[in-house]
mmCIF file of C-alpha atoms and ligand atoms in Angstrom:
data_model
loop_
_atom_site.group_PDB
_atom_site.id
_atom_site.type_symbol
_atom_site.label_atom_id
_atom_site.label_comp_id
_atom_site.label_asym_id
_atom_site.label_seq_id
_atom_site.Cartn_x
_atom_site.Cartn_y
_atom_site.Cartn_z
ATOM 1 C CA MET A 1 6.187 -19.696 16.786
ATOM 2 C CA LYS A 2 8.759 -17.487 15.082
ATOM 3 C CA ASP A 3 7.450 -14.011 14.220
ATOM 4 C CA THR A 4 6.745 -13.831 10.511
ATOM 5 C CA ARG A 5 5.901 -10.743 8.461
ATOM 6 C CA ILE A 6 4.099 -11.576 5.246
ATOM 7 C CA LEU A 7 3.458 -9.274 2.279
ATOM 8 C CA PHE A 8 0.990 -10.373 -0.407
ATOM 9 C CA VAL A 9 1.538 -8.715 -3.780
ATOM 10 C CA CYS A 10 -0.683 -8.475 -6.860
ATOM 11 C CA LEU A 11 -0.963 -5.952 -9.676
ATOM 12 C CA GLY A 12 -3.475 -3.387 -8.422
ATOM 13 C CA ASN A 13 -3.684 -4.164 -4.669
ATOM 14 C CA ILE A 14 -7.472 -3.917 -4.831
ATOM 15 C CA CYS A 15 -8.688 -7.463 -5.673
ATOM 16 C CA ARG A 16 -6.415 -10.410 -4.812
ATOM 17 C CA SER A 17 -3.760 -9.242 -2.349
ATOM 18 C CA PRO A 18 -6.068 -7.301 0.039
ATOM 19 C CA LEU A 19 -8.369 -10.333 0.094
ATOM 20 C CA ALA A 20 -5.393 -12.597 0.871
ATOM 21 C CA GLU A 21 -4.317 -10.151 3.587
ATOM 22 C CA GLY A 22 -7.781 -10.188 5.188
ATOM 23 C CA ILE A 23 -8.084 -13.982 5.018
ATOM 24 C CA MET A 24 -4.601 -14.576 6.441
ATOM 25 C CA ARG A 25 -5.172 -12.130 9.288
ATOM 26 C CA HIS A 26 -8.531 -13.774 10.015
ATOM 27 C CA LEU A 27 -7.044 -17.297 10.063
ATOM 28 C CA ALA A 28 -4.080 -16.231 12.207
ATOM 29 C CA ARG A 29 -6.403 -14.562 14.712
ATOM 30 C CA ARG A 30 -8.652 -17.624 14.842
ATOM 31 C CA ALA A 31 -5.580 -19.792 15.516
ATOM 32 C CA GLY A 32 -4.400 -17.418 18.287
ATOM 33 C CA LEU A 33 -1.320 -16.547 16.216
ATOM 34 C CA ASP A 34 -2.052 -12.899 15.488
ATOM 35 C CA ALA A 35 0.822 -11.745 17.700
ATOM 36 C CA ALA A 36 3.320 -13.824 15.716
ATOM 37 C CA ILE A 37 2.049 -13.290 12.189
ATOM 38 C CA SER A 38 1.775 -9.843 10.670
ATOM 39 C CA VAL A 39 0.303 -9.316 7.226
ATOM 40 C CA ASP A 40 0.137 -6.558 4.658
ATOM 41 C CA SER A 41 -0.426 -6.262 0.910
ATOM 42 C CA ALA A 42 0.795 -4.112 -1.967
ATOM 43 C CA GLY A 43 0.529 -3.775 -5.720
ATOM 44 C CA THR A 44 3.275 -3.644 -8.309
ATOM 45 C CA GLY A 45 1.236 -0.912 -10.044
ATOM 46 C CA ALA A 46 0.281 2.502 -8.691
ATOM 47 C CA TRP A 47 -3.171 3.007 -10.247
ATOM 48 C CA HIS A 48 -5.122 2.322 -7.056
ATOM 49 C CA VAL A 49 -2.900 3.879 -4.391
ATOM 50 C CA GLY A 50 -5.125 5.102 -1.546
ATOM 51 C CA ALA A 51 -8.205 3.286 -2.873
ATOM 52 C CA PRO A 52 -10.278 0.767 -0.911
ATOM 53 C CA PRO A 53 -10.445 -2.827 -2.164
ATOM 54 C CA ASP A 54 -12.655 -3.639 -5.152
ATOM 55 C CA ARG A 55 -16.333 -3.863 -4.079
ATOM 56 C CA ARG A 56 -16.413 -7.512 -5.230
ATOM 57 C CA SER A 57 -13.500 -8.449 -2.941
ATOM 58 C CA ILE A 58 -15.143 -6.552 -0.079
ATOM 59 C CA ALA A 59 -18.431 -8.408 -0.717
ATOM 60 C CA VAL A 60 -16.978 -11.903 -0.900
ATOM 61 C CA ALA A 61 -14.838 -11.276 2.175
ATOM 62 C CA SER A 62 -17.863 -9.998 4.075
ATOM 63 C CA ALA A 63 -19.900 -13.081 3.039
ATOM 64 C CA HIS A 64 -17.230 -15.158 4.804
ATOM 65 C CA GLY A 65 -17.011 -12.968 7.912
ATOM 66 C CA VAL A 66 -13.847 -11.122 6.884
ATOM 67 C CA ASP A 67 -13.831 -7.313 6.935
ATOM 68 C CA ILE A 68 -11.393 -5.700 4.486
ATOM 69 C CA ARG A 69 -13.213 -2.367 4.087
ATOM 70 C CA GLY A 70 -10.510 -0.437 5.946
ATOM 71 C CA LEU A 71 -7.622 -1.510 3.709
ATOM 72 C CA ARG A 72 -6.138 0.977 1.242
ATOM 73 C CA GLY A 73 -4.098 0.350 -1.876
ATOM 74 C CA ARG A 74 -0.391 0.997 -1.862
ATOM 75 C CA GLN A 75 2.489 0.306 -4.190
ATOM 76 C CA LEU A 76 5.359 -2.043 -3.363
ATOM 77 C CA SER A 77 8.427 -0.123 -2.200
ATOM 78 C CA VAL A 78 12.086 -1.065 -1.770
ATOM 79 C CA ALA A 79 11.679 -0.742 2.015
ATOM 80 C CA ASP A 80 9.319 -3.741 1.859
ATOM 81 C CA PHE A 81 12.252 -6.023 1.132
ATOM 82 C CA ASP A 82 13.611 -5.176 4.598
ATOM 83 C CA SER A 83 10.279 -4.999 6.391
ATOM 84 C CA PHE A 84 8.948 -8.446 5.444
ATOM 85 C CA ASP A 85 10.158 -12.030 5.767
ATOM 86 C CA LEU A 86 7.980 -13.421 2.989
ATOM 87 C CA ILE A 87 6.866 -11.572 -0.140
ATOM 88 C CA LEU A 88 4.339 -13.633 -2.042
ATOM 89 C CA GLY A 89 3.280 -12.793 -5.597
ATOM 90 C CA MET A 90 -0.232 -13.818 -6.630
ATOM 91 C CA ASP A 91 0.775 -14.895 -10.131
ATOM 92 C CA GLY A 92 3.942 -15.586 -12.037
ATOM 93 C CA HIS A 93 3.962 -12.136 -13.545
ATOM 94 C CA ASN A 94 3.726 -10.477 -10.109
ATOM 95 C CA ALA A 95 6.354 -12.789 -8.596
ATOM 96 C CA ARG A 96 8.784 -12.083 -11.450
ATOM 97 C CA ALA A 97 8.162 -8.336 -11.239
ATOM 98 C CA VAL A 98 8.808 -8.384 -7.481
ATOM 99 C CA GLY A 99 11.850 -10.628 -7.886
ATOM 100 C CA GLY A 100 13.244 -8.194 -10.447
ATOM 101 C CA LEU A 101 13.090 -5.358 -7.909
ATOM 102 C CA ALA A 102 14.503 -7.347 -4.987
ATOM 103 C CA PRO A 103 17.984 -6.603 -3.667
ATOM 104 C CA ILE A 104 20.140 -9.757 -3.865
ATOM 105 C CA ALA A 105 20.038 -10.146 -0.076
ATOM 106 C CA ALA A 106 16.233 -10.306 -0.143
ATOM 107 C CA ALA A 107 15.727 -12.448 -3.249
ATOM 108 C CA HIS A 108 15.087 -15.547 -1.100
ATOM 109 C CA LYS A 109 12.008 -13.866 0.406
ATOM 110 C CA VAL A 110 10.135 -13.667 -2.905
ATOM 111 C CA HIS A 111 7.914 -16.580 -3.970
ATOM 112 C CA LEU A 112 4.865 -17.466 -6.019
ATOM 113 C CA PHE A 113 2.089 -17.637 -3.398
ATOM 114 C CA MET A 114 0.455 -20.952 -4.373
ATOM 115 C CA HIS A 115 3.822 -22.640 -4.837
ATOM 116 C CA TYR A 116 5.140 -21.526 -1.468
ATOM 117 C CA ALA A 117 1.866 -22.310 0.315
ATOM 118 C CA LEU A 118 0.724 -25.498 -1.406
ATOM 119 C CA GLY A 119 3.603 -26.702 -3.571
ATOM 120 C CA ARG A 120 1.523 -26.045 -6.692
ATOM 121 C CA HIS A 121 2.895 -23.976 -9.556
ATOM 122 C CA ALA A 122 -0.454 -22.205 -9.951
ATOM 123 C CA ASP A 123 -1.366 -18.588 -10.507
ATOM 124 C CA VAL A 124 -4.131 -16.852 -8.588
ATOM 125 C CA PRO A 125 -5.775 -15.479 -11.749
ATOM 126 C CA ASP A 126 -6.414 -11.769 -12.126
ATOM 127 C CA PRO A 127 -10.184 -11.393 -11.528
ATOM 128 C CA TYR A 128 -10.449 -7.676 -12.349
ATOM 129 C CA TYR A 129 -12.178 -8.092 -15.708
ATOM 130 C CA GLY A 130 -13.967 -11.285 -14.668
ATOM 131 C CA ALA A 131 -17.551 -11.905 -13.594
ATOM 132 C CA ASP A 132 -18.690 -11.369 -10.023
ATOM 133 C CA ASP A 133 -18.839 -15.116 -9.401
ATOM 134 C CA ALA A 134 -15.110 -15.348 -10.110
ATOM 135 C CA PHE A 135 -14.644 -13.765 -6.701
ATOM 136 C CA GLU A 136 -16.071 -16.741 -4.794
ATOM 137 C CA ALA A 137 -13.602 -19.001 -6.623
ATOM 138 C CA LEU A 138 -10.889 -16.462 -5.792
ATOM 139 C CA TYR A 139 -11.865 -16.555 -2.121
ATOM 140 C CA GLN A 140 -11.737 -20.374 -2.056
ATOM 141 C CA MET A 141 -8.330 -20.447 -3.710
ATOM 142 C CA LEU A 142 -6.885 -17.833 -1.356
ATOM 143 C CA GLU A 143 -8.343 -19.511 1.710
ATOM 144 C CA ALA A 144 -6.852 -22.881 0.692
ATOM 145 C CA GLY A 145 -3.478 -21.220 0.163
ATOM 146 C CA CYS A 146 -3.580 -19.204 3.376
ATOM 147 C CA SER A 147 -4.636 -22.224 5.468
ATOM 148 C CA SER A 148 -1.779 -24.226 4.055
ATOM 149 C CA LEU A 149 0.636 -21.331 4.588
ATOM 150 C CA LEU A 150 -0.444 -21.043 8.228
ATOM 151 C CA ALA A 151 0.065 -24.790 8.771
ATOM 152 C CA LYS A 152 3.498 -24.570 7.137
ATOM 153 C CA LEU A 153 4.539 -21.673 9.400
ATOM 154 C CA GLU A 154 3.310 -23.569 12.464
ATOM 155 C CA ARG A 155 5.250 -26.693 11.447
ATOM 156 C CA ALA A 156 8.419 -24.653 10.910
ATOM 157 C CA SER A 157 8.321 -23.168 14.419
HETATM 158 P P1 4NP B 1 -5.482 -7.131 -8.503
HETATM 159 O O1 4NP B 1 -6.494 -6.907 -9.727
HETATM 160 O O2 4NP B 1 -4.085 -7.146 -9.097
HETATM 161 O O3 4NP B 1 -5.886 -8.490 -7.984
HETATM 162 O O4 4NP B 1 -5.743 -6.008 -7.534
HETATM 163 C C1 4NP B 1 -6.371 -5.813 -10.582
HETATM 164 C C2 4NP B 1 -6.862 -4.587 -10.210
HETATM 165 C C3 4NP B 1 -6.761 -3.515 -11.070
HETATM 166 C C4 4NP B 1 -6.158 -3.674 -12.312
HETATM 167 C C5 4NP B 1 -5.655 -4.909 -12.683
HETATM 168 C C6 4NP B 1 -5.760 -5.986 -11.809
HETATM 169 N N1 4NP B 1 -6.075 -2.572 -13.200
HETATM 170 O O5 4NP B 1 -5.641 -2.777 -14.349
HETATM 171 O O6 4NP B 1 -6.439 -1.434 -12.821
#
């Protein structure tokens, strides 16, 4: 399949987007597509630059056999619009913020994750101030989206 570089973007890059990154990498590896699909994540905000993922994202990932402990927060940069083919915002606010920073030539790369992956105009809700059990629901939502995204990329190749 065609090489595809995917960047997941949320607000802090400690809860949703590193979990999406870990899940997508895991699914691509399991499908034997890890050479074709590269994944990264970033936040629109800078509060958690250099920090590991939130302990609740690490825990739910680990419960599903996905190790995201080594990831570190970083902020979206203008170079990302060159470096990636797809830039997927976790919610409408993220997608609009990213779209607002995109050079015109890269605007087509920016999408709302669940819409691009599943055709559903749905946000992946910000779980930061939520209860711990919100993270299992988050995992399920991200896995459904990432599975569908993988199938879509395979169909397109
Ligand atoms: P994320 O969640 O965007 O999924 O990483 C958040 C993490 C941190 C904050 C907000 C959302 N914060 O305000 O620090």
